PDB file of C-alpha atoms and ligand atoms in Angstrom:
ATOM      1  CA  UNK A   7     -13.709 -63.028 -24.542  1.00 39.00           C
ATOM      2  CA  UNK A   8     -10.996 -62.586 -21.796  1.00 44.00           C
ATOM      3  CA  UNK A   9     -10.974 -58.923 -21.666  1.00 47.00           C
ATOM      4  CA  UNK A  10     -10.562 -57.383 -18.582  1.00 50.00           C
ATOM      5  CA  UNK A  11     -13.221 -54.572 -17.835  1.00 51.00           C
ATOM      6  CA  UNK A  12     -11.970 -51.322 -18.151  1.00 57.00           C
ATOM      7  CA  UNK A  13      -9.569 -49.663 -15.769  1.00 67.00           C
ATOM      8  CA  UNK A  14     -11.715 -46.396 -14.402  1.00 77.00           C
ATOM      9  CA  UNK A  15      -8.926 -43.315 -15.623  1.00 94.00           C
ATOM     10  CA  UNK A  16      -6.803 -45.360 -18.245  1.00 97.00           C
ATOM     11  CA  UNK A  17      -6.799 -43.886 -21.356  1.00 98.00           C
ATOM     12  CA  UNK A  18     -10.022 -44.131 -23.867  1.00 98.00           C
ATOM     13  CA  UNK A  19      -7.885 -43.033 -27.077  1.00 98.00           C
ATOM     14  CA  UNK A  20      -3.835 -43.714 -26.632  1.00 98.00           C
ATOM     15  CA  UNK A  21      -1.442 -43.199 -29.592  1.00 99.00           C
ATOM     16  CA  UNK A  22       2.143 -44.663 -29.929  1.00 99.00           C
ATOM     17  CA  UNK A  23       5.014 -43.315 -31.662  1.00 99.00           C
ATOM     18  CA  UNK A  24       6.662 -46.993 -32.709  1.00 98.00           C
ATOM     19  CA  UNK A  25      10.267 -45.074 -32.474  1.00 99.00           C
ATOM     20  CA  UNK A  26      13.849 -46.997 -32.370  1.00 98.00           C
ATOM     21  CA  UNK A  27      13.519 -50.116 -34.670  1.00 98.00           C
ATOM     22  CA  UNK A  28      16.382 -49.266 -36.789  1.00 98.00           C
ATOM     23  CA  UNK A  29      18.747 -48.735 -33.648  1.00 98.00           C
ATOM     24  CA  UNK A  30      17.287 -51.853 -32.068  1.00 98.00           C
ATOM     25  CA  UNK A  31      18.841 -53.668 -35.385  1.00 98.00           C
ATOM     26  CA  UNK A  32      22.157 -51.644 -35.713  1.00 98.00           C
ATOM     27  CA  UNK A  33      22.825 -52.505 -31.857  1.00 98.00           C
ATOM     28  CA  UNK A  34      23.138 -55.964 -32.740  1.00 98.00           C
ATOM     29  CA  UNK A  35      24.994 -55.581 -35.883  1.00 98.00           C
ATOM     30  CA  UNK A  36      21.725 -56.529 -37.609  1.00 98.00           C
ATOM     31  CA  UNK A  37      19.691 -54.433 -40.947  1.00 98.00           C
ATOM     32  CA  UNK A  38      17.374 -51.987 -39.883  1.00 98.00           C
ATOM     33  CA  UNK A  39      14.802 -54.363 -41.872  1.00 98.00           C
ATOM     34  CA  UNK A  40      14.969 -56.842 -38.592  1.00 98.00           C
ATOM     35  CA  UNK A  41      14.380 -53.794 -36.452  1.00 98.00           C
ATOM     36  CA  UNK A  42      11.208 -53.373 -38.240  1.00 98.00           C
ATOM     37  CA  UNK A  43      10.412 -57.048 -38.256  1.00 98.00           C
ATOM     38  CA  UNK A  44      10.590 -56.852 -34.901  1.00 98.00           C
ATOM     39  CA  UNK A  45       8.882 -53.841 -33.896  1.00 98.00           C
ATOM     40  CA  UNK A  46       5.638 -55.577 -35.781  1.00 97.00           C
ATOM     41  CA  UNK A  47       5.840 -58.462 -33.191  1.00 97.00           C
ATOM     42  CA  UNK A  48       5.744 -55.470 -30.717  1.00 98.00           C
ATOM     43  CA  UNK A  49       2.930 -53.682 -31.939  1.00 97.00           C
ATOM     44  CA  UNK A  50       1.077 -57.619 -31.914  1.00 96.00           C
ATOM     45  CA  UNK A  51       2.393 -57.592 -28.591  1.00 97.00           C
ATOM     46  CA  UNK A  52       0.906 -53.639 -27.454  1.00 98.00           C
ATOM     47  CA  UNK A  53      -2.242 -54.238 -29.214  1.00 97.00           C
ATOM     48  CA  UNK A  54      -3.350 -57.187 -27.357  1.00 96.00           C
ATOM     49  CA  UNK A  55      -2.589 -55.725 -23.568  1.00 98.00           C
ATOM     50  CA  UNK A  56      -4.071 -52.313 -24.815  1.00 98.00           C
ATOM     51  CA  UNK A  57      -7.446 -54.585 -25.783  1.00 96.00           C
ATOM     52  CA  UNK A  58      -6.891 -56.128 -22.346  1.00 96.00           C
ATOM     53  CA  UNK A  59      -6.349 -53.005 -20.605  1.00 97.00           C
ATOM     54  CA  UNK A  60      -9.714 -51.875 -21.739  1.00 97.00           C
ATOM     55  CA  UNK A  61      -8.392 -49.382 -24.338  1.00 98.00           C
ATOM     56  CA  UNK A  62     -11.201 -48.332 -26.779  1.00 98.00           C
ATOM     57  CA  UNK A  63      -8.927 -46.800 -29.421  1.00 98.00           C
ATOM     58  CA  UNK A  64      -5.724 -47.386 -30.567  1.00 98.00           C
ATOM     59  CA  UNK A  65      -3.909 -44.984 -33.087  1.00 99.00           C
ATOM     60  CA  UNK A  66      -0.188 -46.882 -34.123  1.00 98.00           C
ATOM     61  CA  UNK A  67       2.362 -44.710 -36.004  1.00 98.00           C
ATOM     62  CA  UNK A  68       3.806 -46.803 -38.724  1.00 98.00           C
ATOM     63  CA  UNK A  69       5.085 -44.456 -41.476  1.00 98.00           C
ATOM     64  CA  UNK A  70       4.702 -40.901 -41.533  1.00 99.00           C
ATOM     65  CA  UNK A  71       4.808 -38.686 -44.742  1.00 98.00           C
ATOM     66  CA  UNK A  72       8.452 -37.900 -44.164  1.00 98.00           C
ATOM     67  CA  UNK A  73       9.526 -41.377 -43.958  1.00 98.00           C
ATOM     68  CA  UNK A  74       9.240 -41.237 -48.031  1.00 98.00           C
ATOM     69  CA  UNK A  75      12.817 -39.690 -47.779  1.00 98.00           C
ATOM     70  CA  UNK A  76      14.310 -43.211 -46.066  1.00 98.00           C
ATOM     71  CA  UNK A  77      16.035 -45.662 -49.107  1.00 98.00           C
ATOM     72  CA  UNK A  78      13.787 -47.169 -51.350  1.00 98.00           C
ATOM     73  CA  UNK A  79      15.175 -50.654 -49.558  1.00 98.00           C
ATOM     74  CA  UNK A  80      13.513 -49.753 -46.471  1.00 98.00           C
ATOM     75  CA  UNK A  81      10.413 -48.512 -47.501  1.00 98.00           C
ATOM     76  CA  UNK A  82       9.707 -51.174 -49.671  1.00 98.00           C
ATOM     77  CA  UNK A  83      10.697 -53.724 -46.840  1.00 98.00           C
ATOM     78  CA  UNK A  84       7.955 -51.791 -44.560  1.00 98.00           C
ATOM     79  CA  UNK A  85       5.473 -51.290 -47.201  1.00 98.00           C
ATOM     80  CA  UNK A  86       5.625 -55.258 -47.658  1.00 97.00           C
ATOM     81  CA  UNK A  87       5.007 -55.956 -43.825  1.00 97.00           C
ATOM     82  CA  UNK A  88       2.253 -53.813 -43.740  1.00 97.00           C
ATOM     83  CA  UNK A  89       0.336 -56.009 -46.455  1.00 97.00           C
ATOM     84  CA  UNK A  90       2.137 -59.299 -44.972  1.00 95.00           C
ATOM     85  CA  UNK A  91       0.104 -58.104 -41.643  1.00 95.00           C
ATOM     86  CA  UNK A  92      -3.073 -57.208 -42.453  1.00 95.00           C
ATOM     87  CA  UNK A  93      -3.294 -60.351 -44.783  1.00 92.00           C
ATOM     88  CA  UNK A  94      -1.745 -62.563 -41.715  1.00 92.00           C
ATOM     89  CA  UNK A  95      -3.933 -61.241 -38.646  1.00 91.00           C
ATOM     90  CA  UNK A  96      -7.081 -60.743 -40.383  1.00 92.00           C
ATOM     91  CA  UNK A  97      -8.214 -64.063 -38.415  1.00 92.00           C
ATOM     92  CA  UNK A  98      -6.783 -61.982 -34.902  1.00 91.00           C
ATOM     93  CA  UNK A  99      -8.487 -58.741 -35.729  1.00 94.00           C
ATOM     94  CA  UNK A 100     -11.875 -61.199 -36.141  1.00 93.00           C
ATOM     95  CA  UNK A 101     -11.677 -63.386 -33.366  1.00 92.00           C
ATOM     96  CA  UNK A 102     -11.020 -60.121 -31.131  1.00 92.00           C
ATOM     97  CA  UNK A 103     -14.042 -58.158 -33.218  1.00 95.00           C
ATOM     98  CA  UNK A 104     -11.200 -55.402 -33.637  1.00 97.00           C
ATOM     99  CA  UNK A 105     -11.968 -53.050 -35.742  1.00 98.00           C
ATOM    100  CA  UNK A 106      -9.174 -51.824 -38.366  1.00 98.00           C
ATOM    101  CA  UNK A 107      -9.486 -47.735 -39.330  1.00 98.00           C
ATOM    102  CA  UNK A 108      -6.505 -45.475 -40.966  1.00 98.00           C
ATOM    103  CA  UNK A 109      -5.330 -42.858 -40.679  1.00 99.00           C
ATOM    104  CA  UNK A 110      -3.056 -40.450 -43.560  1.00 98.00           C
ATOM    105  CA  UNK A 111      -3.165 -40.212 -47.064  1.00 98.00           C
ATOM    106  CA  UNK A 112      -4.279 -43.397 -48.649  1.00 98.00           C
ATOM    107  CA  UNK A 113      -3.813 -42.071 -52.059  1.00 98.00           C
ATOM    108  CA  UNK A 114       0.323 -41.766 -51.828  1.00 98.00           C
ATOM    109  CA  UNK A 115      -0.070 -45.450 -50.677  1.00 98.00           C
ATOM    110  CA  UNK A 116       1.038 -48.285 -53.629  1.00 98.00           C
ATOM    111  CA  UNK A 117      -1.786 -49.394 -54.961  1.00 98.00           C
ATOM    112  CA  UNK A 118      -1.107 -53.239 -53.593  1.00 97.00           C
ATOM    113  CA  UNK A 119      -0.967 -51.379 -49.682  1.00 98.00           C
ATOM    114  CA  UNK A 120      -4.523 -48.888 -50.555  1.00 98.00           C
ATOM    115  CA  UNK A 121      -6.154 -52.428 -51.349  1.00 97.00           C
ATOM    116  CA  UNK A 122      -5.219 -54.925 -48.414  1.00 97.00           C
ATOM    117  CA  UNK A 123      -6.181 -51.732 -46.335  1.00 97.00           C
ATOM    118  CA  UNK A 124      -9.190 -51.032 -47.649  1.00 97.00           C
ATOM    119  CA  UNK A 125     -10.076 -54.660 -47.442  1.00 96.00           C
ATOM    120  CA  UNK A 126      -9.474 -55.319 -44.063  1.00 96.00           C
ATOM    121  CA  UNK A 127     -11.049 -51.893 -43.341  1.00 97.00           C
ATOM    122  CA  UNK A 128     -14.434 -53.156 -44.580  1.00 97.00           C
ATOM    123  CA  UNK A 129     -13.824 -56.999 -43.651  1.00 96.00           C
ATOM    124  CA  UNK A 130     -13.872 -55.460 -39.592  1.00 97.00           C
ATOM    125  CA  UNK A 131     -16.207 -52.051 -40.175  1.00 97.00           C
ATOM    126  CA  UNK A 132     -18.900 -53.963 -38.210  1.00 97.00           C
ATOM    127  CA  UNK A 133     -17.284 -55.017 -35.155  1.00 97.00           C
ATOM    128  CA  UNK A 134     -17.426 -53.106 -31.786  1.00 94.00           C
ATOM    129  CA  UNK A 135     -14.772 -54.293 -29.987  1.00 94.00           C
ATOM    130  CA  UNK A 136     -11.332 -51.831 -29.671  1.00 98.00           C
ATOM    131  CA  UNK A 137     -10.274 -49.841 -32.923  1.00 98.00           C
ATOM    132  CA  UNK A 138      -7.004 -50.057 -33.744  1.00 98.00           C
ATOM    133  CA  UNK A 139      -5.875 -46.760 -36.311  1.00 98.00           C
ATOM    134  CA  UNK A 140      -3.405 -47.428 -38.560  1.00 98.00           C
ATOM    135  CA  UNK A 141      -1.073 -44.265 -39.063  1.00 98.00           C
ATOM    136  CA  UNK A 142       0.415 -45.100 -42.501  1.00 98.00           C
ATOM    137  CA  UNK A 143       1.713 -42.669 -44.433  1.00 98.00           C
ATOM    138  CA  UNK A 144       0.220 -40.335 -42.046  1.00 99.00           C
ATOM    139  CA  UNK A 145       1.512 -36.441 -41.879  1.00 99.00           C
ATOM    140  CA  UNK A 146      -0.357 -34.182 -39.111  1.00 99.00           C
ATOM    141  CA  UNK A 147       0.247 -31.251 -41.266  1.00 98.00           C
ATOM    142  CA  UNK A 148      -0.820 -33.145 -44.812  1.00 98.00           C
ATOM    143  CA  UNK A 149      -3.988 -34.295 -42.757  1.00 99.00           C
ATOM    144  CA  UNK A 150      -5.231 -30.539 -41.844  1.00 98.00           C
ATOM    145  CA  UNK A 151      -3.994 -29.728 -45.522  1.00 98.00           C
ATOM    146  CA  UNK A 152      -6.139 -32.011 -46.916  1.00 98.00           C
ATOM    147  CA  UNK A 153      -8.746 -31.362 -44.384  1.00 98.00           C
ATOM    148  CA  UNK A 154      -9.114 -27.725 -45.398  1.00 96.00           C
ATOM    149  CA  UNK A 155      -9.082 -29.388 -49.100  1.00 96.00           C
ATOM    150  CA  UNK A 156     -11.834 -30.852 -48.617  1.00 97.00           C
ATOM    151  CA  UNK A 157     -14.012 -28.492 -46.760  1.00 95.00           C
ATOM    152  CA  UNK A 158     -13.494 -25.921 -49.684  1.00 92.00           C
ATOM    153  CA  UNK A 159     -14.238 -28.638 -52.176  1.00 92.00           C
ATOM    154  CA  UNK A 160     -17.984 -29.147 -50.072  1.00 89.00           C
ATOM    155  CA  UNK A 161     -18.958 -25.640 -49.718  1.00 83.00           C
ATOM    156  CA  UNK A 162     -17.731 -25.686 -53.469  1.00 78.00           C
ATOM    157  CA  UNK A 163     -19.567 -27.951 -54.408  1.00 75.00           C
ATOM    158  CA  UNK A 164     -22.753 -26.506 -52.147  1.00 77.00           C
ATOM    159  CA  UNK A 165     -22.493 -22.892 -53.512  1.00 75.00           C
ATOM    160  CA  UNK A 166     -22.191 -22.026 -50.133  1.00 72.00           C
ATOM    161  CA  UNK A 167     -20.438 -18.133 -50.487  1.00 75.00           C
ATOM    162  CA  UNK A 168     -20.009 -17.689 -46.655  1.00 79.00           C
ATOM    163  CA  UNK A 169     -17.435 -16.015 -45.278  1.00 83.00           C
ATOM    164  CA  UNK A 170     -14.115 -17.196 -44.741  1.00 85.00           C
ATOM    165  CA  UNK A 171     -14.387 -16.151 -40.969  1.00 88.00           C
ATOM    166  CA  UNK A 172     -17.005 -18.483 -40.467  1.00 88.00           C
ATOM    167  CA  UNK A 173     -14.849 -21.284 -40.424  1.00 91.00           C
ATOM    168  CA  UNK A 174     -14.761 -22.772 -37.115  1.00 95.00           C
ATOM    169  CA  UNK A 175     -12.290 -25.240 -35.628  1.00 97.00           C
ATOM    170  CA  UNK A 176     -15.452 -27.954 -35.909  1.00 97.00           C
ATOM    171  CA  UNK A 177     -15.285 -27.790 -39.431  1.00 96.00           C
ATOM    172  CA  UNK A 178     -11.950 -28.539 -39.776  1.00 97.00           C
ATOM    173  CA  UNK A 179     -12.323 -30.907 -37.346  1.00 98.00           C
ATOM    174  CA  UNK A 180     -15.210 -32.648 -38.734  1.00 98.00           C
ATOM    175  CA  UNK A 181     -12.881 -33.142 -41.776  1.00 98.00           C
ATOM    176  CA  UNK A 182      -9.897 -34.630 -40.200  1.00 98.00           C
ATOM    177  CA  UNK A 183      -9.925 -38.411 -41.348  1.00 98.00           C
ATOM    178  CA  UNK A 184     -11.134 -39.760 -38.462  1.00 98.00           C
ATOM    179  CA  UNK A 185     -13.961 -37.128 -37.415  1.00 98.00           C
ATOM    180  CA  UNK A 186     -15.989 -39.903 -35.226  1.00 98.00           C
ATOM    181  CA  UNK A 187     -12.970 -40.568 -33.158  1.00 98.00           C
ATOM    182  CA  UNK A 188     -12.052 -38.880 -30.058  1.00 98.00           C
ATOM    183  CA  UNK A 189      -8.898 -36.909 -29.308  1.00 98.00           C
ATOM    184  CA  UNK A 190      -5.918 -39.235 -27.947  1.00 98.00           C
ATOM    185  CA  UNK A 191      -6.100 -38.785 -24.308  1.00 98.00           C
ATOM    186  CA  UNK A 192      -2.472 -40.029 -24.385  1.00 98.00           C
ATOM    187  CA  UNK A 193       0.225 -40.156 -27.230  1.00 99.00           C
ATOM    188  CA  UNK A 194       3.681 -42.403 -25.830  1.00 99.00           C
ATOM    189  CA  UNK A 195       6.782 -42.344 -27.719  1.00 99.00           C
ATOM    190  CA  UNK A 196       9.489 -44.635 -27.571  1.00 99.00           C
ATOM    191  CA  UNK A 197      12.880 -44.736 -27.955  1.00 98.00           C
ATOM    192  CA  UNK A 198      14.074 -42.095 -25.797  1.00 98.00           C
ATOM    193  CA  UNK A 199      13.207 -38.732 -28.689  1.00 98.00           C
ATOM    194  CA  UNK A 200      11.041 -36.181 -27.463  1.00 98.00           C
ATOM    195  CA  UNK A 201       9.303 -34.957 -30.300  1.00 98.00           C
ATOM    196  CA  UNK A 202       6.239 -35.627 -32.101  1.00 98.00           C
ATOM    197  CA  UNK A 203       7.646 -36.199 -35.766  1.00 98.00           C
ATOM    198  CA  UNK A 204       4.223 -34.381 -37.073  1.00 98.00           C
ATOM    199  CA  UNK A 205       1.984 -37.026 -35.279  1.00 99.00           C
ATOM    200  CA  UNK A 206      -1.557 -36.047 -34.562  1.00 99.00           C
ATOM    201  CA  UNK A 207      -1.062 -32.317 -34.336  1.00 98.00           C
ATOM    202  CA  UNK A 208      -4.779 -31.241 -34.686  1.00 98.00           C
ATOM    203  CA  UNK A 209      -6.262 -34.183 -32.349  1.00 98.00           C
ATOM    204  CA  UNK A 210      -3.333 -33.806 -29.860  1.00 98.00           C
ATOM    205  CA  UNK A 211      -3.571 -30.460 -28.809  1.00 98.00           C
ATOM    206  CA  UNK A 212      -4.310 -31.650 -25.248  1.00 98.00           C
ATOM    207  CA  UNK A 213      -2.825 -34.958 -25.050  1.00 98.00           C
ATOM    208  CA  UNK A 214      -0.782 -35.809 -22.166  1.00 98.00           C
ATOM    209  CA  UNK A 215       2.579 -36.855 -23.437  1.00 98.00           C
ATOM    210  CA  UNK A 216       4.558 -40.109 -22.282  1.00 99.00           C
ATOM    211  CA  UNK A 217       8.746 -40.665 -23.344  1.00 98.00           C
ATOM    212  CA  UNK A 218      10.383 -43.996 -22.693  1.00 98.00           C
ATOM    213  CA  UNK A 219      14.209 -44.426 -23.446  1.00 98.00           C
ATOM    214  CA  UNK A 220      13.139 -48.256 -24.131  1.00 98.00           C
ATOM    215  CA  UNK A 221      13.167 -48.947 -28.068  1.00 99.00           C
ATOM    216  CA  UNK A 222       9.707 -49.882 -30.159  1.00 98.00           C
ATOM    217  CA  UNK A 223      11.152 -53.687 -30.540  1.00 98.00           C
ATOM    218  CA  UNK A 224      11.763 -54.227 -26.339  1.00 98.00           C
ATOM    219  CA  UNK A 225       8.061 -53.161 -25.555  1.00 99.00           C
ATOM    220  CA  UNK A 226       6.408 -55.331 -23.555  1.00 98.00           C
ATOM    221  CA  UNK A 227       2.529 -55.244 -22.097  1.00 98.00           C
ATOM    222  CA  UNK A 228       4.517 -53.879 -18.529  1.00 98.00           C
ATOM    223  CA  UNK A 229       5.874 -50.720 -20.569  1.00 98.00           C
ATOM    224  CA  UNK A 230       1.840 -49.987 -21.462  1.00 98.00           C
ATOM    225  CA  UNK A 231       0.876 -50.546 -18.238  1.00 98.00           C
ATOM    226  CA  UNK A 232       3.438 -48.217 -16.801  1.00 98.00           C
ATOM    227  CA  UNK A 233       2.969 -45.311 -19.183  1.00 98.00           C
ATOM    228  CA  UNK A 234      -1.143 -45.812 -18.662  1.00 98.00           C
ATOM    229  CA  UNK A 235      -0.577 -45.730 -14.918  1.00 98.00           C
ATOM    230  CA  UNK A 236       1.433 -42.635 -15.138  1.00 98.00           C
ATOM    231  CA  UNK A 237      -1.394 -40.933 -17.344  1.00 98.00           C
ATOM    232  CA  UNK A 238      -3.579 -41.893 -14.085  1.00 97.00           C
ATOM    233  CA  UNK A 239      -1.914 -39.247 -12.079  1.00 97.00           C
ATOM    234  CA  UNK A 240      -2.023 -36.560 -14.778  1.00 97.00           C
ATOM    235  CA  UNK A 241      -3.843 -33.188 -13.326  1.00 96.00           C
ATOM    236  CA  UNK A 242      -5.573 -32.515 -17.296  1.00 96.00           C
ATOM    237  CA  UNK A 243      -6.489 -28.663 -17.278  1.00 96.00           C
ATOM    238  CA  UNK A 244      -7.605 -28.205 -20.758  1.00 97.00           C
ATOM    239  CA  UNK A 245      -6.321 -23.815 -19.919  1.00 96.00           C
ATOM    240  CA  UNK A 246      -8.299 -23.584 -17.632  1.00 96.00           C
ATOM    241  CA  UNK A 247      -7.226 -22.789 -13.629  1.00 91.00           C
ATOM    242  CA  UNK A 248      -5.455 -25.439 -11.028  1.00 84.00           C
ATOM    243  CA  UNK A 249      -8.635 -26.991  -8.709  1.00 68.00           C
ATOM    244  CA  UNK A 250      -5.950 -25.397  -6.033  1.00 62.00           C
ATOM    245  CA  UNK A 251      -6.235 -21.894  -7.471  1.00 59.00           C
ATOM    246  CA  UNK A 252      -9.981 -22.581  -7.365  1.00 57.00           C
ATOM    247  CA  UNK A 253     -10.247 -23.160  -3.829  1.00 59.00           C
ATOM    248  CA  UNK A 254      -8.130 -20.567  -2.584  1.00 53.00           C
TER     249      UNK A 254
HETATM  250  C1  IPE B  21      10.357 -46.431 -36.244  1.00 67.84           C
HETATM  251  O1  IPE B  21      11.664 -46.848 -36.090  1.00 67.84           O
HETATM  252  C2  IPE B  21       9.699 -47.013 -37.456  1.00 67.84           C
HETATM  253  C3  IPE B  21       9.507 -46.053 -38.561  1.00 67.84           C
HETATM  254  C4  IPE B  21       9.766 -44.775 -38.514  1.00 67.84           C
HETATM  255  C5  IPE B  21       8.976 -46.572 -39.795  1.00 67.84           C
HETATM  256  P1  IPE B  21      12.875 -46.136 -36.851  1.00 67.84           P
HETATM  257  O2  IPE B  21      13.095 -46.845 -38.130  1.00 67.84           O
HETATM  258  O3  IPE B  21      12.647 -44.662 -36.963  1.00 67.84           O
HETATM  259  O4  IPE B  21      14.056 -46.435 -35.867  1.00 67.84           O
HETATM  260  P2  IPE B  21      15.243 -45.474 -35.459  1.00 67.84           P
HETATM  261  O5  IPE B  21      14.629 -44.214 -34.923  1.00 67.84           O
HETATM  262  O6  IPE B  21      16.041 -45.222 -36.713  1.00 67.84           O
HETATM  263  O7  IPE B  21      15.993 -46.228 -34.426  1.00 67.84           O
HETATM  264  C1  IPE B  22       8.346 -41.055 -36.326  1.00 67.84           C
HETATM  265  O1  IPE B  22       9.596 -41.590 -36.220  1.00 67.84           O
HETATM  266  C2  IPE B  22       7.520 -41.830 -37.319  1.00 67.84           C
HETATM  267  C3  IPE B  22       7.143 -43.184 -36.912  1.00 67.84           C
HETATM  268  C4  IPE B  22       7.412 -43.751 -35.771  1.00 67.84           C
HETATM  269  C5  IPE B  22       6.380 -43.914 -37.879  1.00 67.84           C
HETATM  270  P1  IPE B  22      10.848 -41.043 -37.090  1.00 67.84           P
HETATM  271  O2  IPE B  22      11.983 -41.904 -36.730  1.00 67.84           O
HETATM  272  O3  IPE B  22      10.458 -40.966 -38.507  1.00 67.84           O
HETATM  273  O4  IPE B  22      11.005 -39.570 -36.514  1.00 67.84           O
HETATM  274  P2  IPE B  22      12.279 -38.606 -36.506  1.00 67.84           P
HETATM  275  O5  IPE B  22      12.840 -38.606 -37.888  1.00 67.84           O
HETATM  276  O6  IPE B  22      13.237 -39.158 -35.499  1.00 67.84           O
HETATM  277  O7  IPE B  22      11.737 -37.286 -36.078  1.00 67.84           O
HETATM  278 MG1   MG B  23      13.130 -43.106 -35.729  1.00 67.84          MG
END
C-alpha cells in the first residue's frame, strides 16, 4: 500500500466540519443538492490524503441532529448519497482496509440508511488500516443524552443502588458511542463559521480548533496539509501551566 509513514506530531484523531456546500451551489446559480454532490467528491478527496498523511482516525460531519429542520428535498437528496456512497466505495474502503464506524443516533436514521450502514460497518470491522467515523445524524448533546441513557439503563439493569455522586466522567465516557476511540486531537471547520454546530462536545473538550474561509466542495489534500501543519505548532496545555511559567 502507498501510504506514507506517519508524520511524527500530525494529528492521530482529526474531525471535519464539511461546512459551505449549499453556498458553494448558490454561488454558481446551482441547487444546494450539487453543493452536496460535490462536497462528497471532497470528503473522497480528504479521506484519501488524511490515509496518506498517516491519520489513524477520521471523524466526518455529515448531518447533525439539527439538520432534520432543512426541507424534506434536501434531506432526502443527502440521505440518498449517503447510501449511494457506502454502496459505491465499499470496494475503496476494502482495498485501503479502512475501517467504517458511526457516530449519532442510528435509530432516527431511515431504515434503508441504518442498513447500508450497518452493513458496511461489519463488511470493514476487521480491518486495521485508518477509521473513518461517520457523523450522521450526529448531535453532541443527543450523544451525552443518550449516553447517560444508557448508563442508568446498566446499573438498572445491575441493581446497582450507588450513589448518584459516584458517577465519574469515565462512565459517561465509556458510554459515548465510540468509547474505544480517542479524543480528536484536531476538529477543522470549513467555510469560514466559527462554531461547532454541537459537534463532538464531550470528546472535544481539548481539541485544538482549525477555521478555513475555503468552502467543504474547494478542499483539496493542500488545505489538510495546511491545517495539520498548523496543529504542529500548537503549544496543547490540557490547564495545566505554560513550560515558560515552569522554568521561570
Ligand atoms: C454542509 O454544508 C453540509 C451539511 C450541513 C449537511 P451546508 O449545506 O451547511 O452548506 P452551507 O453552510 O449552507 O453553505
Ligand atoms: C454543521 O453545519 C453540520 C454539518 C456540517 C454536517 P451546519 O451548516 O448545519 O451548521 P450551522 O447551522 O451553520 O450552525
Ligand atoms: Mg452550513
Amino acid at each position: 500500500m502507498d501510504r506514507e509513514p506517519q508524520v511524527s506530531g500530525y494529528p492521530v484523531h482529526a474531525g471535519i466540519i464539511m461546512d459551505g456546500n449549499g453556498r458553494w451551489a448558490q454561488r454558481r446559480g446551482l441547487k444546494r443538492t450539487q453543493g452536496h454532490l460535490e462536497g462528497l467528491k471532497a470528503a473522497k478527496r480528504i479521506v484519501k490524503a488524511a490515509r496518506d498523511m498517516g491519520v489513524k482516525y477520521l471523524t466526518l460531519y455529515a448531518f447533525s441532529t439539527e439538520n432534520w429542520k432543512r426541507t424534506a428535498e434536501e434531506t432526502g437528496f443527502i440521505m440518498s448519497l449517503v447510501k449511494q456512497h457506502l454502496r459505491a466505495e465499499l470496494d475503496f474502503y476494502r482495498e485501503n482496509r479502512i475501517r467504517i464506524r458511526h457516530a449519532g443516533d442510528s435509530g432516527g436514521l431511515p431504515p434503508d440508511i441504518q442498513k447500508e450502514l450497518s452493513g458496511a460497518i461489519n463488511d470493514t470491522k476487521d480491518f486495521d488500516g485508518m477509521q473513518v467515523i461517520l457523523a450522521i445524524n450526529y448531535g453532541g448533546r443527543d450523544e451525552i443524552v443518550r449516553a447517560v441513557q444508557k448508563l442508568a439503563g446498566m446499573r438498572k439493569l445491575a441493581a446497582e443502588s450507588e450513589p448518584a455522586e459516584n458517577i465519574a466522567e469515565r462512565d459517561i465516557a465509556g458510554c459515548l458511542d465510540n468509547p474505544d476511540i480517542p479524543d480528536p486531537d484536531l476538529i477543522i471547520r470549513s467555510a469560514g463559521e466559527h462554531r461547532t454546530s454541537n459537534f463532538l462536545l464531550w470528546e472535544g473538550a481539548y481539541s485544538e480548533l482549525y477555521f478555513s474561509q475555503k468552502l467543504w466542495p474547494d478542499w483539496e489534500k493542500e488545505d489538510l496539509k495546511a491545517a495539520l501543519e498548523d496543529f504542529c505548532k500548537r503549544d496543547r496545555r490540557y490547564g495545566a501551566e505554560t513550560a515558560s511559567a515552569m522554568s521561570a
